[in-house]
Amino acid sequence: MYAVISTGGKQERVAEGDRLQVEKLAADGEVTFTPVLLVDGDTVLAKAADLAGATVSARVVGEAKGPKIKARTYKNKTNQRRNWGHRQHYTMIEITGITRG
């Protein structure tokens, strides 16, 4: 059985026991997601009415940081320069269960 969940503007395919990085979540401990798609053998649940009671539960394992991104703007003849950077924060989660509902 696997499910597709939506978090942080992205969709991820998950199965029980999977560990994945999602964009930073404010919650600690247990987290629940509502699936967008649920596949159990030959049965595919994709309609909102079918997925009404379905949940994907996960626990927060830790936090991580993505790679540092550096950028620079430059305009010639004016001594105008600007540097900036960004480093995305992620939450590591482990999928503990998928229920059909």
C-alpha positions as a printed Julia matrix, in Angstrom:
101×3 Matrix{Float64}:
   0.0    0.0     0.0
   1.27   3.47   -0.81
  -0.12   6.98   -0.84
   0.65  10.35   -2.37
   0.64  13.22    0.12
   0.87  16.96   -0.47
   3.09  19.06    1.8
   4.99  22.27    1.21
   3.51  22.73   -2.26
   4.97  19.4    -3.41
   3.58  15.9    -3.7
   5.48  12.87   -2.42
   4.84   9.15   -2.87
   5.14   7.44    0.52
   4.82   3.96    1.95
   4.95   2.78    5.55
   8.49   2.98    6.94
   9.72   5.6     4.44
  11.85   8.51    5.64
  11.76  11.75    3.72
  12.58  15.43    3.91
   9.7   17.88    3.71
   9.71  21.64    4.06
   9.92  22.77    7.67
   6.89  21.85    9.78
   5.94  23.67   12.98
   4.74  20.47   14.66
   6.81  18.12   16.82
   6.09  14.47   17.53
   3.2   13.08   15.45
   1.99  14.61   12.19
  -0.97  13.55   10.03
  -1.46  14.2     6.33
  -4.48  13.74    4.11
  -3.56  11.74    1.02
  -4.2   12.94   -2.52
  -4.08   9.36   -3.86
  -4.17   5.98   -2.14
  -3.23   2.67   -3.81
  -3.89  -0.66   -2.1
  -3.11  -3.53   -4.44
  -5.51  -3.16   -7.37
  -7.7   -0.61   -5.58
  -7.01   3.05   -6.38
  -8.74   5.76   -4.32
  -8.49   9.22   -5.88
 -11.87  10.9    -5.37
 -12.48  13.2    -2.41
 -15.42  11.09   -1.24
 -13.26   7.94   -1.19
 -10.42   9.68    0.66
 -12.66  11.32    3.29
 -11.47   9.16    6.19
  -8.01   8.25    4.91
  -4.96   9.51    6.79
  -1.21   9.15    6.61
   0.49   9.39    9.99
   4.16  10.2    10.48
   6.53  11.09   13.27
   9.13  13.84   13.22
  12.63  12.34   13.27
  14.7   15.54   13.11
  15.59  18.64   11.17
  18.04  19.23    8.35
  19.34  22.03    6.16
  19.61  22.08    2.4
  22.61  23.29    0.4
  23.69  26.91    0.58
  22.67  28.91   -2.48
  24.74  32.0    -3.24
  23.74  34.73   -5.68
  25.16  38.06   -6.75
  23.98  41.07   -8.71
  26.35  43.46  -10.42
  25.97  46.64  -12.43
  29.01  47.82  -14.28
  30.44  51.35  -14.1
  28.47  52.21  -10.93
  30.23  50.13   -8.24
  26.87  48.54   -7.47
  27.14  44.98   -6.13
  24.98  42.85   -3.87
  25.47  39.34   -2.49
  22.83  37.22   -0.87
  22.31  33.62    0.07
  19.62  31.18    1.07
  19.58  27.85    2.91
  16.31  25.93    3.11
  15.26  24.26    6.38
  13.73  20.79    6.2
  11.97  18.45    8.62
  12.81  14.75    8.49
   9.72  12.54    8.93
   9.15   8.78    9.04
   5.83   7.36    7.85
   4.33   5.24   10.61
   0.98   4.23    9.09
  -1.51   4.58    6.26
  -5.21   4.07    7.0
  -7.97   3.8     4.43
 -10.77   5.11    6.62
